[in-house]
Short mmCIF file of C-alpha atoms and ligand atoms in Angstrom, two decimals:
data_model
loop_
_atom_site.label_atom_id
_atom_site.label_comp_id
_atom_site.label_asym_id
_atom_site.label_seq_id
_atom_site.Cartn_x
_atom_site.Cartn_y
_atom_site.Cartn_z
CA MET A 49 50.87 -5.36 -62.92
CA ALA A 50 49.98 -7.74 -65.62
CA LEU A 51 48.13 -9.95 -63.22
CA ASP A 52 50.42 -12.80 -64.73
CA THR A 53 49.35 -16.21 -63.10
CA ARG A 54 49.48 -20.28 -63.44
CA ILE A 55 46.45 -19.87 -65.28
CA SER A 56 47.51 -17.26 -68.00
CA LYS A 57 51.03 -19.52 -68.59
CA LEU A 58 49.17 -22.63 -68.25
CA LEU A 59 46.50 -21.38 -71.50
CA GLY A 60 49.20 -19.34 -72.76
CA ILE A 61 46.87 -16.10 -72.24
CA ALA A 62 47.64 -12.20 -71.48
CA TYR A 63 44.80 -12.12 -68.91
CA PRO A 64 43.32 -14.60 -66.41
CA ILE A 65 40.06 -14.06 -67.72
CA ILE A 66 37.92 -17.26 -69.21
CA GLN A 67 34.71 -17.05 -70.66
CA GLY A 68 32.33 -18.77 -69.52
CA GLY A 69 30.51 -21.73 -71.58
CA MET A 70 27.21 -20.87 -72.00
CA ALA A 71 24.63 -22.88 -73.78
CA TRP A 72 23.28 -21.46 -76.69
CA THR A 73 24.98 -18.23 -76.05
CA ALA A 74 28.96 -18.81 -76.33
CA THR A 75 29.68 -18.79 -79.90
CA ALA A 76 32.25 -19.06 -82.07
CA GLU A 77 31.88 -14.99 -82.73
CA LEU A 78 31.95 -14.52 -78.88
CA ALA A 79 34.67 -16.70 -78.25
CA GLY A 80 37.12 -15.54 -81.21
CA ALA A 81 36.76 -11.99 -80.03
CA VAL A 82 37.40 -12.76 -76.47
CA SER A 83 40.67 -14.38 -77.14
CA ASN A 84 41.42 -11.53 -79.36
CA ALA A 85 41.17 -9.54 -76.91
CA GLY A 86 43.67 -11.84 -74.48
CA GLY A 87 41.55 -13.80 -72.46
CA LEU A 88 40.23 -17.62 -72.90
CA GLY A 89 37.08 -17.64 -75.53
CA ILE A 90 35.10 -20.71 -74.98
CA ILE A 91 32.40 -22.07 -77.36
CA GLY A 92 29.77 -23.39 -74.99
CA ALA A 93 28.64 -27.23 -76.61
CA GLY A 94 25.87 -27.41 -74.77
CA HIS A 95 23.54 -29.44 -76.53
CA MET A 96 24.72 -28.92 -79.80
CA PRO A 97 24.63 -31.10 -82.71
CA THR A 98 28.09 -32.54 -83.30
CA GLU A 99 28.45 -31.42 -86.47
CA VAL A 100 27.35 -27.74 -85.82
CA LEU A 101 29.91 -27.88 -82.97
CA ARG A 102 32.54 -28.69 -85.64
CA ASP A 103 31.82 -26.13 -87.74
CA GLN A 104 31.82 -23.64 -84.98
CA ILE A 105 35.10 -24.60 -84.04
CA ARG A 106 36.81 -24.53 -87.21
CA MET A 107 35.11 -21.00 -87.22
CA ALA A 108 36.60 -19.89 -84.07
CA LYS A 109 40.05 -20.85 -85.61
CA ARG A 110 39.09 -18.53 -88.53
CA LEU A 111 38.57 -15.51 -86.28
CA THR A 112 41.70 -15.93 -84.16
CA ASP A 113 45.04 -17.18 -83.69
CA LYS A 114 45.11 -16.88 -80.12
CA PRO A 115 43.79 -19.87 -77.65
CA PHE A 116 40.25 -20.61 -77.40
CA GLY A 117 38.38 -23.44 -75.58
CA VAL A 118 35.34 -25.39 -75.78
CA ASN A 119 32.81 -26.37 -72.86
CA LEU A 120 31.19 -29.49 -72.47
CA MET A 121 28.37 -30.04 -71.14
CA LEU A 122 28.34 -33.61 -69.66
CA LEU A 123 24.34 -34.14 -69.34
CA THR A 124 24.31 -34.27 -72.78
CA PRO A 125 23.06 -37.57 -74.53
CA HIS A 126 26.06 -37.78 -77.22
CA ILE A 127 29.09 -36.50 -75.37
CA ASP A 128 30.97 -38.83 -76.26
CA ASP A 129 30.60 -38.39 -79.81
CA ILE A 130 31.36 -34.67 -79.35
CA VAL A 131 34.51 -35.82 -77.29
CA ASP A 132 35.62 -37.66 -80.37
CA MET A 133 35.29 -34.99 -82.65
CA VAL A 134 36.76 -32.51 -80.39
CA LEU A 135 39.87 -34.90 -79.87
CA GLU A 136 40.04 -34.97 -83.74
CA GLU A 137 39.55 -31.01 -84.08
CA GLY A 138 41.83 -30.35 -81.63
CA VAL A 139 41.51 -27.22 -79.35
CA HIS A 140 43.82 -25.55 -76.67
CA ALA A 141 41.66 -26.23 -73.65
CA VAL A 142 38.16 -27.58 -72.65
CA THR A 143 36.41 -26.74 -69.51
CA THR A 144 33.52 -29.50 -68.09
CA GLY A 145 30.29 -28.66 -66.50
CA ALA A 146 27.25 -30.19 -64.89
CA GLY A 147 29.39 -33.82 -64.43
CA ASN A 148 32.31 -35.28 -63.63
CA PRO A 149 34.46 -35.43 -66.72
CA SER A 150 37.07 -38.50 -65.42
CA LYS A 151 35.56 -40.92 -68.03
CA TYR A 152 37.00 -38.20 -70.93
CA MET A 153 40.54 -37.08 -68.55
CA PRO A 154 42.98 -39.68 -70.25
CA ALA A 155 42.07 -38.87 -74.13
CA LEU A 156 42.26 -35.42 -73.70
CA MET A 157 45.51 -35.29 -71.97
CA GLU A 158 47.02 -37.70 -73.88
CA ARG A 159 46.29 -35.06 -77.18
CA GLY A 160 47.83 -32.31 -75.43
CA ILE A 161 44.41 -30.56 -74.13
CA LYS A 162 44.02 -28.50 -71.44
CA VAL A 163 41.43 -29.54 -69.11
CA LEU A 164 40.04 -27.17 -66.31
CA THR A 165 36.93 -28.78 -64.92
CA VAL A 166 34.13 -27.33 -63.04
CA VAL A 167 33.12 -28.35 -59.71
CA PRO A 168 30.78 -27.23 -57.26
CA SER A 169 32.38 -28.94 -54.22
CA VAL A 170 35.88 -29.44 -52.34
CA ALA A 171 35.64 -33.41 -52.80
CA LEU A 172 35.03 -33.28 -56.88
CA ALA A 173 38.12 -30.47 -56.71
CA LYS A 174 40.37 -33.15 -54.93
CA ARG A 175 39.06 -36.13 -57.72
CA MET A 176 39.63 -33.89 -60.35
CA GLU A 177 43.34 -33.18 -59.48
CA SER A 178 44.03 -36.80 -58.56
CA ILE A 179 43.02 -37.96 -62.74
CA GLY A 180 45.84 -35.20 -63.71
CA ALA A 181 42.78 -32.25 -64.40
CA ASP A 182 45.09 -28.76 -65.20
CA ALA A 183 43.20 -26.52 -62.78
CA VAL A 184 39.57 -26.37 -61.13
CA ILE A 185 36.94 -23.84 -61.78
CA GLY A 186 34.99 -22.68 -58.45
CA GLU A 187 31.70 -21.76 -59.93
CA GLY A 188 29.72 -20.31 -57.02
CA MET A 189 25.70 -20.45 -56.53
CA GLU A 190 25.69 -16.75 -57.99
CA ALA A 191 26.67 -18.39 -61.58
CA GLY A 192 23.70 -18.51 -64.21
CA GLY A 193 22.47 -21.67 -65.44
CA HIS A 194 22.81 -24.67 -63.75
CA ILE A 195 24.79 -24.30 -60.40
CA GLY A 196 25.93 -25.69 -57.20
CA GLU A 197 25.34 -25.11 -53.34
CA LEU A 198 28.07 -22.79 -51.96
CA THR A 199 29.01 -19.25 -52.78
CA THR A 200 32.25 -18.37 -54.85
CA MET A 201 32.91 -16.15 -51.44
CA VAL A 202 32.66 -19.77 -49.68
CA LEU A 203 33.46 -22.44 -52.59
CA THR A 204 36.85 -20.60 -53.63
CA PRO A 205 39.00 -20.10 -50.58
CA GLN A 206 38.24 -23.95 -49.75
CA LEU A 207 39.73 -25.22 -52.92
CA VAL A 208 42.24 -23.09 -52.89
CA ASP A 209 43.08 -24.65 -49.49
CA ALA A 210 42.33 -28.42 -50.78
CA VAL A 211 43.98 -28.78 -53.91
CA SER A 212 47.95 -27.47 -55.34
CA ILE A 213 46.55 -27.11 -58.73
CA PRO A 214 44.96 -23.51 -59.57
CA VAL A 215 41.74 -22.50 -58.68
CA VAL A 216 39.42 -20.46 -61.01
CA ALA A 217 36.55 -18.64 -59.24
CA ALA A 218 33.09 -18.38 -61.27
CA GLY A 219 30.16 -17.01 -60.30
CA GLY A 220 28.99 -13.45 -59.72
CA ILE A 221 31.94 -11.95 -61.34
CA ALA A 222 31.78 -9.25 -63.27
CA ASP A 223 33.63 -6.33 -62.42
CA GLY A 224 37.11 -5.61 -61.57
CA ARG A 225 36.23 -5.65 -58.08
CA GLY A 226 34.83 -9.24 -58.44
CA VAL A 227 38.33 -9.93 -59.96
CA ALA A 228 40.14 -8.40 -57.39
CA ALA A 229 38.23 -10.09 -54.89
CA ALA A 230 38.61 -13.38 -56.18
CA PHE A 231 42.56 -12.86 -56.20
CA ALA A 232 42.08 -11.89 -52.71
CA LEU A 233 40.84 -15.83 -51.79
CA GLY A 234 43.49 -17.08 -53.81
CA ALA A 235 42.17 -18.05 -57.24
CA GLU A 236 44.66 -17.25 -60.15
CA GLY A 237 41.68 -16.43 -62.71
CA VAL A 238 38.36 -16.00 -62.76
CA GLN A 239 35.72 -17.34 -65.29
CA VAL A 240 33.01 -14.56 -66.18
CA GLY A 241 29.86 -15.52 -68.31
CA THR A 242 26.83 -13.20 -67.76
CA ARG A 243 29.15 -9.94 -68.45
CA PHE A 244 30.09 -11.54 -71.76
CA MET A 245 26.50 -11.83 -72.71
CA CYS A 246 26.22 -8.29 -73.12
CA ALA A 247 29.54 -8.35 -75.45
CA GLU A 248 28.69 -7.06 -78.89
CA GLU A 249 29.96 -9.92 -80.29
CA CYS A 250 27.61 -12.21 -78.65
CA THR A 251 24.78 -13.12 -80.84
CA ILE A 252 22.25 -13.76 -78.27
CA HIS A 253 18.58 -11.84 -78.97
CA PRO A 254 19.03 -8.33 -78.21
CA ALA A 255 15.92 -8.34 -76.17
CA VAL A 256 17.91 -11.01 -73.99
CA LYS A 257 21.21 -8.63 -73.45
CA GLU A 258 18.25 -5.80 -72.34
CA GLN A 259 16.80 -7.88 -69.49
CA VAL A 260 20.39 -8.85 -68.50
CA ILE A 261 21.07 -4.44 -68.60
CA LYS A 262 17.70 -4.29 -66.74
CA ALA A 263 18.14 -7.13 -63.98
CA LYS A 264 18.45 -5.75 -60.49
CA ASP A 265 19.53 -7.40 -57.04
CA ARG A 266 16.74 -9.56 -56.75
CA ASP A 267 15.87 -10.52 -59.98
CA THR A 268 17.28 -13.97 -60.90
CA VAL A 269 15.89 -16.75 -58.95
CA VAL A 270 17.32 -20.55 -58.47
CA THR A 271 14.31 -22.58 -60.43
CA GLY A 272 14.14 -26.74 -60.87
CA ARG A 273 15.52 -27.94 -57.42
CA SER A 274 13.47 -30.78 -57.51
CA THR A 275 14.83 -31.75 -60.46
CA GLY A 276 18.23 -32.28 -58.92
CA HIS A 277 19.53 -29.81 -61.49
CA PRO A 278 19.15 -26.12 -59.96
CA VAL A 279 19.27 -23.65 -62.89
CA ARG A 280 19.66 -19.80 -61.81
CA VAL A 281 17.76 -17.62 -64.33
CA ILE A 282 15.96 -13.80 -64.74
CA LYS A 283 13.03 -14.09 -63.42
CA ASN A 284 9.64 -14.40 -66.07
CA ARG A 285 6.87 -16.08 -67.12
CA LEU A 286 8.44 -19.27 -67.04
CA ALA A 287 10.36 -19.33 -64.18
CA ARG A 288 7.01 -18.47 -61.93
CA GLN A 289 5.57 -21.14 -63.84
CA ILE A 290 8.49 -23.48 -62.90
CA MET A 291 8.79 -22.43 -59.14
CA GLU A 292 4.79 -23.19 -59.08
CA LEU A 293 5.75 -26.63 -59.98
CA ASP A 294 8.88 -26.80 -57.99
CA ARG A 295 6.76 -26.34 -54.99
CA GLU A 296 4.37 -29.23 -56.09
CA ASN A 297 7.50 -31.29 -56.77
CA LYS A 298 6.39 -32.36 -60.10
CA ALA A 299 9.72 -32.78 -61.67
CA ASP A 300 8.88 -34.37 -64.99
CA GLU A 301 6.52 -31.80 -66.04
CA ILE A 302 9.48 -29.42 -64.77
CA GLU A 303 11.44 -31.10 -67.51
CA ALA A 304 8.91 -30.89 -69.67
CA LEU A 305 8.37 -27.32 -69.42
CA GLY A 306 11.62 -26.46 -69.69
CA SER A 307 12.55 -28.84 -72.63
CA GLY A 308 13.93 -26.00 -75.82
CA LYS A 309 13.03 -22.99 -73.16
CA LEU A 310 16.98 -21.79 -73.57
CA ALA A 311 16.88 -21.64 -77.17
CA LEU A 312 13.38 -19.94 -77.52
CA ALA A 313 15.13 -16.88 -75.40
CA MET A 314 18.38 -16.95 -76.58
CA ARG A 315 17.53 -17.56 -80.28
CA GLU A 316 13.87 -16.13 -80.59
CA GLY A 317 14.24 -13.56 -78.10
CA ASP A 318 11.29 -15.04 -76.15
CA THR A 319 11.81 -12.74 -72.72
CA ASP A 320 8.60 -14.16 -71.65
CA MET A 321 8.84 -18.04 -72.51
CA GLY A 322 11.98 -18.88 -72.89
CA SER A 323 14.32 -19.70 -70.25
CA LEU A 324 16.83 -16.24 -69.29
CA MET A 325 19.90 -17.94 -67.48
CA ALA A 326 21.91 -15.49 -66.30
CA GLY A 327 23.74 -14.84 -62.74
CA GLN A 328 23.08 -12.56 -60.15
CA ALA A 329 25.64 -10.69 -61.48
CA ALA A 330 23.32 -9.49 -64.38
CA ALA A 331 22.60 -6.56 -61.78
CA LEU A 332 26.35 -5.11 -62.44
CA VAL A 333 25.65 -5.23 -66.59
CA CYS A 334 24.73 -1.81 -67.48
CA ARG A 335 25.65 -2.17 -71.32
CA ILE A 336 26.78 -3.64 -74.28
CA GLN A 337 30.37 -3.12 -75.05
CA PRO A 338 32.97 -4.88 -77.05
CA ALA A 339 34.29 -7.90 -75.27
CA ALA A 340 38.09 -6.46 -75.62
CA GLU A 341 36.22 -3.40 -73.74
CA ILE A 342 35.33 -5.72 -71.24
CA VAL A 343 38.45 -7.65 -70.69
CA ASP A 344 40.68 -4.01 -70.57
CA GLU A 345 37.69 -2.70 -67.62
CA MET A 346 37.93 -5.57 -65.65
CA MET A 347 41.33 -5.99 -65.87
CA GLY A 348 42.30 -1.95 -65.44
CA GLU A 349 39.60 -2.03 -62.56
CA ALA A 350 41.07 -5.22 -61.28
CA GLU A 351 44.59 -3.62 -61.21
CA ALA A 352 43.80 -0.36 -59.44
CA VAL A 353 41.55 -2.17 -56.83
CA LEU A 354 44.54 -4.28 -55.83
CA HIS A 355 46.83 -1.15 -55.85
CA ARG A 356 44.58 0.46 -53.75
CA LEU A 357 44.74 -2.63 -51.14
CA GLY A 358 48.33 -2.50 -51.03
CA THR A 359 48.20 0.90 -50.62
CA LEU A 360 45.96 0.43 -47.62
CA ALA A 361 47.95 -3.05 -46.40
CA GLY A 362 51.33 -0.98 -46.45
O1 LIG B 1126 26.97 -26.49 -66.20
C1 LIG B 1126 26.92 -25.66 -65.93
N1 LIG B 1126 26.31 -24.25 -65.90
C2 LIG B 1126 25.51 -24.66 -67.15
S1 LIG B 1126 24.81 -26.38 -68.38
C3 LIG B 1126 23.54 -25.65 -68.69
S2 LIG B 1126 22.82 -26.80 -69.88
C4 LIG B 1126 21.47 -27.41 -68.54
N2 LIG B 1126 20.29 -27.00 -68.55
C5 LIG B 1126 19.17 -27.68 -67.78
C6 LIG B 1126 19.58 -28.55 -66.84
C7 LIG B 1126 20.80 -28.91 -66.76
C8 LIG B 1126 22.15 -28.46 -67.75
C9 LIG B 1126 23.26 -24.63 -68.34
N3 LIG B 1126 23.93 -24.25 -67.25
N4 LIG B 1126 28.31 -24.88 -64.91
C10 LIG B 1126 29.13 -25.46 -64.55
C11 LIG B 1126 28.86 -26.48 -63.26
N5 LIG B 1126 28.93 -27.53 -63.10
N6 LIG B 1126 27.59 -26.16 -62.39
C12 LIG B 1126 27.44 -27.13 -61.42
C13 LIG B 1126 27.99 -28.69 -62.05
C14 LIG B 1126 28.76 -29.35 -61.57
C15 LIG B 1126 27.51 -30.28 -61.04
C16 LIG B 1126 27.86 -31.42 -60.51
C17 LIG B 1126 30.23 -29.71 -61.67
C18 LIG B 1126 30.07 -31.57 -61.52
C19 LIG B 1126 29.35 -32.26 -60.57
O2 LIG B 1126 29.27 -33.11 -60.45
C20 LIG B 1126 28.22 -34.36 -59.91
C21 LIG B 1126 29.19 -35.84 -59.67
O3 LIG B 1126 28.81 -36.21 -61.23
O4 LIG B 1126 30.32 -35.76 -59.40
#
């Protein structure tokens, strides 16, 4: 069983696993390793300056001869420049997050770049299909970072019913059981973020990897609801301060306090006052492994689960 789907065919990859486009986390090193392992590696643009991202794309091209992509974080102020540069450099695919990418779709499609848009709702998925998206990534609120309101379990089958393009499930998937469950819901691929934070090739600070590994079932919280941009993080001092400001509806103070804190965690290893963006699935991550081992393990487990379920049903 190869779990060959419309997603693996669309992207020209061996396994339908897409790596999450995590800002300050998903660098060329990780993307190259995931692509070399047969998934789709993604460089997370986040708020990266355009020329830094260009260098990252060039580095990924040196690290792998397989398809890889870039995640466009649509809230970044210089997103127009980022898209122009991505069009110049050329990548196999982009994933988009944190907004509506309609404005950029014609140019990306014309350049032959596959576009997979993260959607938190059925309405946005239908709109994305109507303007030519190649696939939608339904991200449930189990995910880390900026999230929507619905769970993966409920969002995924509704997307599958609503659109004809392939659906990728995201949020809460960190092992082969999650992959099999996503397939049971009708998804044709998965996006995995948190588990890849603990890939050997992921260049985040080791102290953050340790926090992910240590995290248990109730250790993530959603902060910043009052800002309109809720963010799931591993609970720490910063999260507690933001939760307090949330209760007082002090959105401006949250924006000010949160500024620069993702880099503080991921690059400098400040696990106390840095933003530890990670999904609920952190509780399922228990060790640091090479990306290829993560991919192989997840796909092997998924095949075993699906086989066992087939036997049960048969
Ligand atoms: O984008 C993400 N996750 C992220 S982005 C990020 S950087 C950031 N930091 C602080 C505040 C905000 C962002 C950290 N994590 N995931 C994909 C995702 N996209 N989740 C939710 C959405 C989304 C939300 C609304 C996609 C589209 C959307 O559309 C609204 C509209 O305009 O229709």
